[in-house]
Short mmCIF file of C-alpha atoms in Angstrom, two decimals:
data_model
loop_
_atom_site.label_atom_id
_atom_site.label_comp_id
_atom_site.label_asym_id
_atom_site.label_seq_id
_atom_site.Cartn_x
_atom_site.Cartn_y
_atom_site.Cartn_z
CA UNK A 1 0.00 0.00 0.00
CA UNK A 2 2.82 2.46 0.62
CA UNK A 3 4.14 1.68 -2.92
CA UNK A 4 0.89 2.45 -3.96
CA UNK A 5 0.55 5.85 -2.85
CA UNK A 6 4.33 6.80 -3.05
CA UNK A 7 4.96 5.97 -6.97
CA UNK A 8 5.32 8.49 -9.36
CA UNK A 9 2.22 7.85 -11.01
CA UNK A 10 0.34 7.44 -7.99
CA UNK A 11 -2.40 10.63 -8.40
CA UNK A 12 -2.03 10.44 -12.26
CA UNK A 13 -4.93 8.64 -14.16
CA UNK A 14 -3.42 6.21 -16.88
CA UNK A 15 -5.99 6.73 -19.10
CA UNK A 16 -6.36 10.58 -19.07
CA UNK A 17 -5.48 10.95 -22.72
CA UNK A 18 -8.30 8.73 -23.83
CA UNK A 19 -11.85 10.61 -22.66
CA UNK A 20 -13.96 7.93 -23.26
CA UNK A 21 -12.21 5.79 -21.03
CA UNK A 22 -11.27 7.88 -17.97
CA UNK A 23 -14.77 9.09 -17.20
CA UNK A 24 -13.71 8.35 -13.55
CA UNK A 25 -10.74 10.19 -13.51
CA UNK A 26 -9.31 7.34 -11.02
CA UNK A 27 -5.59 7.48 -10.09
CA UNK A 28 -3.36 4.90 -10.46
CA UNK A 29 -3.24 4.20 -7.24
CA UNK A 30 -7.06 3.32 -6.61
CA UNK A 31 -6.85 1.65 -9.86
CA UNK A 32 -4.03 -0.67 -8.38
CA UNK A 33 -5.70 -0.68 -5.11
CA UNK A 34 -9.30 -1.93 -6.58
CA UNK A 35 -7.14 -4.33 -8.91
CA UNK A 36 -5.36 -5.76 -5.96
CA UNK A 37 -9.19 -6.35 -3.75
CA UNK A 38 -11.01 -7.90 -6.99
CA UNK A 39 -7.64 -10.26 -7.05
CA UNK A 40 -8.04 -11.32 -3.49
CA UNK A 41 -12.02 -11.81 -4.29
CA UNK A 42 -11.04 -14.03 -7.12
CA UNK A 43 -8.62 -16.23 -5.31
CA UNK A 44 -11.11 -16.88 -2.17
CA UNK A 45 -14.73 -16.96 -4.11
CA UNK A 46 -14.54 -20.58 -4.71
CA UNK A 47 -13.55 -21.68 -0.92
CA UNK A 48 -16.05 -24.17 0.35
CA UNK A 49 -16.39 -22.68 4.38
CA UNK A 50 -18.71 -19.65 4.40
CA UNK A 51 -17.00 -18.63 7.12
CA UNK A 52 -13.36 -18.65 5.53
CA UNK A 53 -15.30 -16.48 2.84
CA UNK A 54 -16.27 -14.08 5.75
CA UNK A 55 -12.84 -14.00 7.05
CA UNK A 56 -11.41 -12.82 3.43
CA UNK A 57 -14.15 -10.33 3.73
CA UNK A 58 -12.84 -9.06 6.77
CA UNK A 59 -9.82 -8.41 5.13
CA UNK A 60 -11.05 -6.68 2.05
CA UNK A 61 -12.80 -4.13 4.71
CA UNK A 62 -9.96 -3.68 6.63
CA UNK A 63 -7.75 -2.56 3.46
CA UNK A 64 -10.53 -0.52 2.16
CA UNK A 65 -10.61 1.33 6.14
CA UNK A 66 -6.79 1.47 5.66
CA UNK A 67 -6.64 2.82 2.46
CA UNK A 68 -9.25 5.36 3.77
CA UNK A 69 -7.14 6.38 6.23
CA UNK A 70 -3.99 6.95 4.32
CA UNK A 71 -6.16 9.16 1.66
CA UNK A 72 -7.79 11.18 4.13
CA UNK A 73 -3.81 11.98 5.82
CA UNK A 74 -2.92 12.98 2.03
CA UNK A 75 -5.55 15.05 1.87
CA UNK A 76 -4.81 17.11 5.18
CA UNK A 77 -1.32 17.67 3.75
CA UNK A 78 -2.58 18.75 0.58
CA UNK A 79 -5.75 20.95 1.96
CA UNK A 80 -4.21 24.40 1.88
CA UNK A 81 -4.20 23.77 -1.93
CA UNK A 82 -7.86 22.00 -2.19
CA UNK A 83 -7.17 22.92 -6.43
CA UNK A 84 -4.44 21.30 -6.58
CA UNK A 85 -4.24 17.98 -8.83
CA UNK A 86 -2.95 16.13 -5.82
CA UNK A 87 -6.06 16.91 -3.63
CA UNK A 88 -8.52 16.50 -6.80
CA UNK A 89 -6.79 12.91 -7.24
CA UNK A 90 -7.57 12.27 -3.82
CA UNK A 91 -11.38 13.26 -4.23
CA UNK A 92 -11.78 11.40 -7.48
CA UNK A 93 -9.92 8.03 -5.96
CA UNK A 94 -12.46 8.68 -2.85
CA UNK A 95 -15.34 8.43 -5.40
CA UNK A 96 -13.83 5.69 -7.60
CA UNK A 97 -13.67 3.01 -4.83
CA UNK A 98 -16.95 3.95 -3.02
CA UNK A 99 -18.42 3.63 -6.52
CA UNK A 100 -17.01 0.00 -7.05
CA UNK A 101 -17.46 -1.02 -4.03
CA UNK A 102 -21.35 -0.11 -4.36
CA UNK A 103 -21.10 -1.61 -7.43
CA UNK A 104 -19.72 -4.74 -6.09
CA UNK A 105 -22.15 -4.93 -3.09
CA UNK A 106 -24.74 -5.75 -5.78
CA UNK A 107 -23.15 -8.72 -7.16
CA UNK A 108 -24.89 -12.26 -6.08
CA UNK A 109 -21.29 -13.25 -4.71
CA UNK A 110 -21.44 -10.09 -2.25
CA UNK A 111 -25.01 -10.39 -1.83
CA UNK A 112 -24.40 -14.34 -0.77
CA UNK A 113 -21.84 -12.89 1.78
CA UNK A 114 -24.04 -10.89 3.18
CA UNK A 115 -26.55 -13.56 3.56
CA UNK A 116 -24.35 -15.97 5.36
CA UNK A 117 -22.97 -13.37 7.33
CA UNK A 118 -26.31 -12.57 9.43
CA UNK A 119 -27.19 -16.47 9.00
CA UNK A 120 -23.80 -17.27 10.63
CA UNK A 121 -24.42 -15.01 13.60
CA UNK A 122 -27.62 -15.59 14.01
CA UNK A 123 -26.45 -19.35 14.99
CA UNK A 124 -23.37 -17.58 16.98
CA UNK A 125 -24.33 -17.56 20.50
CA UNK A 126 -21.54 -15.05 21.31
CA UNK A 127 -23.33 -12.62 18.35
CA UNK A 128 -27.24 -12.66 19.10
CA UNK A 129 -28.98 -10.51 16.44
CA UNK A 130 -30.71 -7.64 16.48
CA UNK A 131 -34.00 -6.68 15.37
CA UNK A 132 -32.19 -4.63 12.98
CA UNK A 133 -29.94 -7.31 12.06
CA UNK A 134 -32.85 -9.76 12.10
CA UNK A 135 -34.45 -7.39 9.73
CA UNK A 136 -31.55 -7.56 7.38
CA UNK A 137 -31.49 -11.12 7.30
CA UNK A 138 -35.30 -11.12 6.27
CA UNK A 139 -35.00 -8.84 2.99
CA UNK A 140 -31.03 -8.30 2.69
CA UNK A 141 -30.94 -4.65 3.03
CA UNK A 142 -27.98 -2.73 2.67
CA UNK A 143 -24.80 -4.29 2.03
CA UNK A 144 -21.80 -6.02 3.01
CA UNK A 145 -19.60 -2.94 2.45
CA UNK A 146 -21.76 0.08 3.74
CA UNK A 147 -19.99 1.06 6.41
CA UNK A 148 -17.00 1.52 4.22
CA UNK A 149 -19.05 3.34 1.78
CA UNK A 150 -20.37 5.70 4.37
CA UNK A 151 -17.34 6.21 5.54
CA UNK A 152 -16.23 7.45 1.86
CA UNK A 153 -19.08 9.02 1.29
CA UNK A 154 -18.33 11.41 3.90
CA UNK A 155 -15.04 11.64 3.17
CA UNK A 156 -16.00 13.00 -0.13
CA UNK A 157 -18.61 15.33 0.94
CA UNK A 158 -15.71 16.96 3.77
CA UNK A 159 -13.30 17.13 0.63
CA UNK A 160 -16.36 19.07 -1.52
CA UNK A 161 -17.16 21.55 1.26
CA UNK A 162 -13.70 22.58 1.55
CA UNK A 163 -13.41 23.04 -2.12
CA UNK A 164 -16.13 25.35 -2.60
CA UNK A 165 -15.47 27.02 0.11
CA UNK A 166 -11.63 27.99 -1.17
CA UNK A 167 -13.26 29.02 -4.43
CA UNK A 168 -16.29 31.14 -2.60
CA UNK A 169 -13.56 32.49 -0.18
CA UNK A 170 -11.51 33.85 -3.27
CA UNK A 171 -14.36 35.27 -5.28
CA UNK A 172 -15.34 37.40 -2.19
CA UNK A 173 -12.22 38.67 -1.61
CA UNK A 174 -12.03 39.83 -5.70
CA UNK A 175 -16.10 40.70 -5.11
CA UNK A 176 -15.27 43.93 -2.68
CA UNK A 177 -15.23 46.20 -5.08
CA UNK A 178 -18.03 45.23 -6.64
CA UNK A 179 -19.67 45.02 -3.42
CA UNK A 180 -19.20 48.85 -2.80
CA UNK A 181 -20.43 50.13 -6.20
CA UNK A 182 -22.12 53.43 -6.52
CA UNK A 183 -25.38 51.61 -7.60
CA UNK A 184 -27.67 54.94 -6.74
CA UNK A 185 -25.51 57.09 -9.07
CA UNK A 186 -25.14 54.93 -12.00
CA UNK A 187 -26.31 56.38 -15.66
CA UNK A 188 -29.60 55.01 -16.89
CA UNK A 189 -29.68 52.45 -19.89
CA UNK A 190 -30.26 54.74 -22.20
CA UNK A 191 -27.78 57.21 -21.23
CA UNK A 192 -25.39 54.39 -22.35
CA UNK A 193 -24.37 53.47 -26.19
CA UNK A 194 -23.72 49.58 -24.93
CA UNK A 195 -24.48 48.29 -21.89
CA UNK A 196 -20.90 46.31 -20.88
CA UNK A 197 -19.74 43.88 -17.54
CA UNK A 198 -19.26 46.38 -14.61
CA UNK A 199 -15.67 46.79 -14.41
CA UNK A 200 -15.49 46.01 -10.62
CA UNK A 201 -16.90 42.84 -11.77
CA UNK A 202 -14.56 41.44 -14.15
CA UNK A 203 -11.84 40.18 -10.59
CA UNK A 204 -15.23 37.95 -9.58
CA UNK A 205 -15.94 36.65 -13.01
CA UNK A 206 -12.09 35.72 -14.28
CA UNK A 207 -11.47 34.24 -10.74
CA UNK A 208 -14.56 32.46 -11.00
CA UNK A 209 -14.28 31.35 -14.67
CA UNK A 210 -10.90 30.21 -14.08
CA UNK A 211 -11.65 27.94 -10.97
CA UNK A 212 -14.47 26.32 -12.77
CA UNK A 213 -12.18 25.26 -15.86
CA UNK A 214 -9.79 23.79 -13.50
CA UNK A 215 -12.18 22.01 -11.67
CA UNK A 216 -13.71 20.42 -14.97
CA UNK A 217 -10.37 19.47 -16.36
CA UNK A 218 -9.90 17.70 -12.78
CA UNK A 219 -12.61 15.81 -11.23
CA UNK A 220 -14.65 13.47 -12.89
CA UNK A 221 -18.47 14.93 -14.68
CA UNK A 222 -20.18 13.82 -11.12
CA UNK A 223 -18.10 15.64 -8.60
CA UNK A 224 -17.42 18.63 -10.92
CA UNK A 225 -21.53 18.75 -11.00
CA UNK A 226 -22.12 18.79 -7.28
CA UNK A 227 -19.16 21.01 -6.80
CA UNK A 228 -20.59 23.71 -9.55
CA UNK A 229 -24.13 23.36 -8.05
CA UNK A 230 -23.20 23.87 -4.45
CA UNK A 231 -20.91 27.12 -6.14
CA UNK A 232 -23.89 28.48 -7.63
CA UNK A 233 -26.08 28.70 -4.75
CA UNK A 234 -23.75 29.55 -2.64
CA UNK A 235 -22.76 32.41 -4.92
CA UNK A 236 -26.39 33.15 -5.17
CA UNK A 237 -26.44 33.58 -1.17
CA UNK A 238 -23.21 36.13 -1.29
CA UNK A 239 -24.52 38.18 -4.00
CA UNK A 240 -28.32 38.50 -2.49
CA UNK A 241 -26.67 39.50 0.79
CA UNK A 242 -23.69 41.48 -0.17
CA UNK A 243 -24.38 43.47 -3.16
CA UNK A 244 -28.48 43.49 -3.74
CA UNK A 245 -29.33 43.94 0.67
CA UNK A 246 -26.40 46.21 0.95
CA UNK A 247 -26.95 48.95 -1.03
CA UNK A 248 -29.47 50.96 -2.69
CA UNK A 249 -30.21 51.06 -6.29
CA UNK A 250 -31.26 53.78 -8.81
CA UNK A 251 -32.61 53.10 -12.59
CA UNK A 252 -29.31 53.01 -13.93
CA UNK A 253 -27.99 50.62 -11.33
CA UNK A 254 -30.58 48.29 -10.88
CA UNK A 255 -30.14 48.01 -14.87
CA UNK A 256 -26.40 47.01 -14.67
CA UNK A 257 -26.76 44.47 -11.71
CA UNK A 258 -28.98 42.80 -13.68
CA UNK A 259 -26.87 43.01 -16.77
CA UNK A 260 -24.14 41.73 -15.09
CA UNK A 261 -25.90 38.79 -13.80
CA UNK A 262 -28.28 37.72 -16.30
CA UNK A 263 -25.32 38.34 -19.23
CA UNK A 264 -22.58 37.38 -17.70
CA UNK A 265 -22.84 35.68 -14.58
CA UNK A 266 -25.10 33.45 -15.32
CA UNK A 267 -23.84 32.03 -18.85
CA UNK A 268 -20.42 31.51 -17.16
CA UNK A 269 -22.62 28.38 -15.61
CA UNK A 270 -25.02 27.95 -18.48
CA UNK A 271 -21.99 25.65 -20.10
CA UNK A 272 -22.80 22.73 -18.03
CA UNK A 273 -27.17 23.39 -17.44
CA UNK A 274 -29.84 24.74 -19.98
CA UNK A 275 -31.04 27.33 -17.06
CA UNK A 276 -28.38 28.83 -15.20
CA UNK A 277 -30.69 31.22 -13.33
CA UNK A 278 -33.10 28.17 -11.68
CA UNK A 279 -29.40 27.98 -9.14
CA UNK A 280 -29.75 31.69 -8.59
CA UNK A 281 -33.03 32.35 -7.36
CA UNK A 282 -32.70 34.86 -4.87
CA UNK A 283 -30.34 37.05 -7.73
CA UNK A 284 -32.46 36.55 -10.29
CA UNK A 285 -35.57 37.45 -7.96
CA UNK A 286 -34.13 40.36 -6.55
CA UNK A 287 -33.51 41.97 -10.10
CA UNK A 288 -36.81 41.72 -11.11
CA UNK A 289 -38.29 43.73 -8.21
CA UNK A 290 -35.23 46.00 -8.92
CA UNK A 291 -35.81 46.58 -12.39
CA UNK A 292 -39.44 46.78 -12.18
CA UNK A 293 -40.78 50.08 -13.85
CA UNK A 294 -42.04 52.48 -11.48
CA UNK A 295 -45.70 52.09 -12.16
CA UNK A 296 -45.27 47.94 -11.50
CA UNK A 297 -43.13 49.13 -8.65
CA UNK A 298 -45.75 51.27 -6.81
CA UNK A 299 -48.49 48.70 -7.91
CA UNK A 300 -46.73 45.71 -5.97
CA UNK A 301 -45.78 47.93 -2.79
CA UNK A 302 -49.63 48.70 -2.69
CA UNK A 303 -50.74 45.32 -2.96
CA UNK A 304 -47.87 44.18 -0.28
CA UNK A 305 -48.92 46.46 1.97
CA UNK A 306 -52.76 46.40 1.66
CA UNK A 307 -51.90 42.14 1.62
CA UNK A 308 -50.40 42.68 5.01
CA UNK A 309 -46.95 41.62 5.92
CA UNK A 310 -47.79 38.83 7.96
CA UNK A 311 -50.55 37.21 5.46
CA UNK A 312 -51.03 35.98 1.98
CA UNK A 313 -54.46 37.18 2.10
CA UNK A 314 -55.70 40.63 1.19
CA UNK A 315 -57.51 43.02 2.97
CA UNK A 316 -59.67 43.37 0.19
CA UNK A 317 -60.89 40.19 -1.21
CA UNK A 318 -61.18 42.09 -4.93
CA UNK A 319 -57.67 42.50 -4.45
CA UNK A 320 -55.04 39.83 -5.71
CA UNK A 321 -52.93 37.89 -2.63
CA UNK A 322 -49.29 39.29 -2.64
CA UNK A 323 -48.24 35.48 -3.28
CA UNK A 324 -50.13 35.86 -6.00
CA UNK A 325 -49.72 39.05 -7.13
CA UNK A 326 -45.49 38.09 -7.05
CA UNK A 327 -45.86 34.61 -8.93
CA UNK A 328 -46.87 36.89 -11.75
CA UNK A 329 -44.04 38.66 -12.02
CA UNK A 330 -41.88 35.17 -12.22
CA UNK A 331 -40.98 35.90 -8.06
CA UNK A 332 -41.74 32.48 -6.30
CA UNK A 333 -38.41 31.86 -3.76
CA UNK A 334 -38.75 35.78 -1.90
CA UNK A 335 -41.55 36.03 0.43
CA UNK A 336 -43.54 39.05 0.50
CA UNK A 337 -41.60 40.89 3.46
CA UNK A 338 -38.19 40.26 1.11
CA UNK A 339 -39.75 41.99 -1.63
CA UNK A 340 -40.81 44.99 0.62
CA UNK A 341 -37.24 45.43 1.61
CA UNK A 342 -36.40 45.22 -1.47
CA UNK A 343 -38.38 47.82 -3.08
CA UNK A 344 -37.37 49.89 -0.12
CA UNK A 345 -33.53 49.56 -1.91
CA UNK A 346 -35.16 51.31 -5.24
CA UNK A 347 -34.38 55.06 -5.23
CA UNK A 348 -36.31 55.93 -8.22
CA UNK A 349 -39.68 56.84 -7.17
CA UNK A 350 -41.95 59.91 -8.41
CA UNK A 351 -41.14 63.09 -6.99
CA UNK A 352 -37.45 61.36 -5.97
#
């Protein structure tokens, strides 16, 4: 195991040249590892004694918990640098062998295993079962290797949360700018020839395009999914918070937020999804009421305040519910009381 993890070509895939092979993005070294458990299954399959079976078993999950172990002290070493190729390897090796081994837990060898496993102890009177167990042995549920697999599993999901986090922390830091605009003094739309990426936006946007092509080139389709999803609303968290609750807008500025998001924020994720804007929900809410015309505007704060703040219902049953009244306009995530705050941000209003 130590030669494993210490060759050369240890965190390199051997077929990353070939795309329609290495749709995994394994390293060689859980390649060699998952080589080296499906040759032990292969030599002990055939034994007679269900319980020398078991015992072979027993060693498969202690190598797997080994292994586990050794990844997850890589992976502390390698943390401060969670983009790294090293620490990606890691992550895809982590999702490799919980994928096999969830593949192999499947097979009727395993699933025999697993039988005679609970049979064997329920005859053990050193091992009485129970009613958990008992249930097990009724309808086989779960698998021989689940605790490994859980184990993994949150291995992986530790290694994700620390990845987007790095990336979130970074786009933040390049964000501050933007976060401090001059939204209320911006020219109008049609002061402007062409409407162009706010230039305290472009740090955010590089940083962010940047990560995400690394990350694609890196982890395997699934991870780099989750990992872009979890980025997205996250992102869509900062940006409601930070930019849209933190400062006010005028005509002009609620027109370039939304420029910025809808034409550039938003495609930089519409490479890997048909709607980019279904992961930002509060952004893409928050521009609407924003952008609203003033007439819509000063409809919708009558109708949320006649609604009451506290109520979907109106006042006036003529009158349309605010829920209502907001699913119109495409709003559906911001409750009414969000909206009202945010129309409070708008600072053109007649006579203003």
């Amino acid at each position: 195991m130590d030669s494993m993890l210490s060759s050369e070509a240890a965190w390199s895939s051997q077929y990353k040249d070939i795309s329609d092979v290495d749709e995994m993005k394994a390293p060689d070294c859980a390649e060699t590892f998952m080589t080296l458990l499906l040759v032990i299954t292969d030599r002990y399959q055939n034994l007679p004694s269900p319980r020398c079976r078991l015992s072979f078993l027993a060693l498969q999950k202690e190598l797997v918990d080994d292994f586990r172990i050794r990844l997850t002290q890589v992976m502390k070493e390698e943390s401060r640098t969670p983009l790294g190729p090293r620490y990606c390897a890691i992550l895809n090796a982590v999702n490799y062998i919980a994928a096999v081994l969830a593949d192999w837990a499947d097979s009727v060898f395993f699933l025999q295993l697993q039988q005679a496993e609970l049979e064997l102890g329920a005859e053990s009177p050193s091992w009485p079962l129970s009613p958990t167990q008992a249930g097990r042995l009724a309808s086989l549920e779960g698998s021989v290797f689940d605790e490994m697999i859980t184990l993994l599993e949150r291995l992986r999901h530790d290694m994700m949360g620390r990845l987007v986090e790095f990336i979130l922390r970074e786009a933040r830091e390049r964000a501050k700018p933007y976060c401090r605009e001059r939204w209320l003094s911006l020219p109008s739309q049609s002061d402007q020839a062409a409407m162009s990426l706010s230039s305290s936006a472009c740090p955010m946007m590089l940083c962010l395009r940047d990560h995400m092509l690394q990350l694609q080139q890196m982890l395997c389709y699934p991870l780099f999914k989750s990992c872009w999803q979890a980025l997205a609303e996250r992102l869509d968290l900062f940006i409601y918070q930070d930019v849209i609750l933190s400062n006010h807008f005028n005509e002009g500025g609620a027109a370039q937020l939304q420029f910025d998001m809808t034409r550039n924020l938003f495609p930089l994720f519409g490479h890997h999804c048909k709607r980019p804007e279904n992961y930002f929900k509060h952004v893409k809410e928050g521009c609407i009421v924003l952008s609203l015309n003033v007439g819509s505007a000063l409809l919708l704060r009558d109708v949320l305040r006649q609604g009451g703040s506290e109520t979907n219902s109106p006042l006036d049953p003529n009158q349309p519910s605010p829920v209502a009244t907001l699913n119109e306009l495409g709003i559906f995530r911001l409750a009414p009381s969000d909206v009202e705050i945010l129309l409070s941000l708008r600072t053109h209003w007649p006579g203003q």
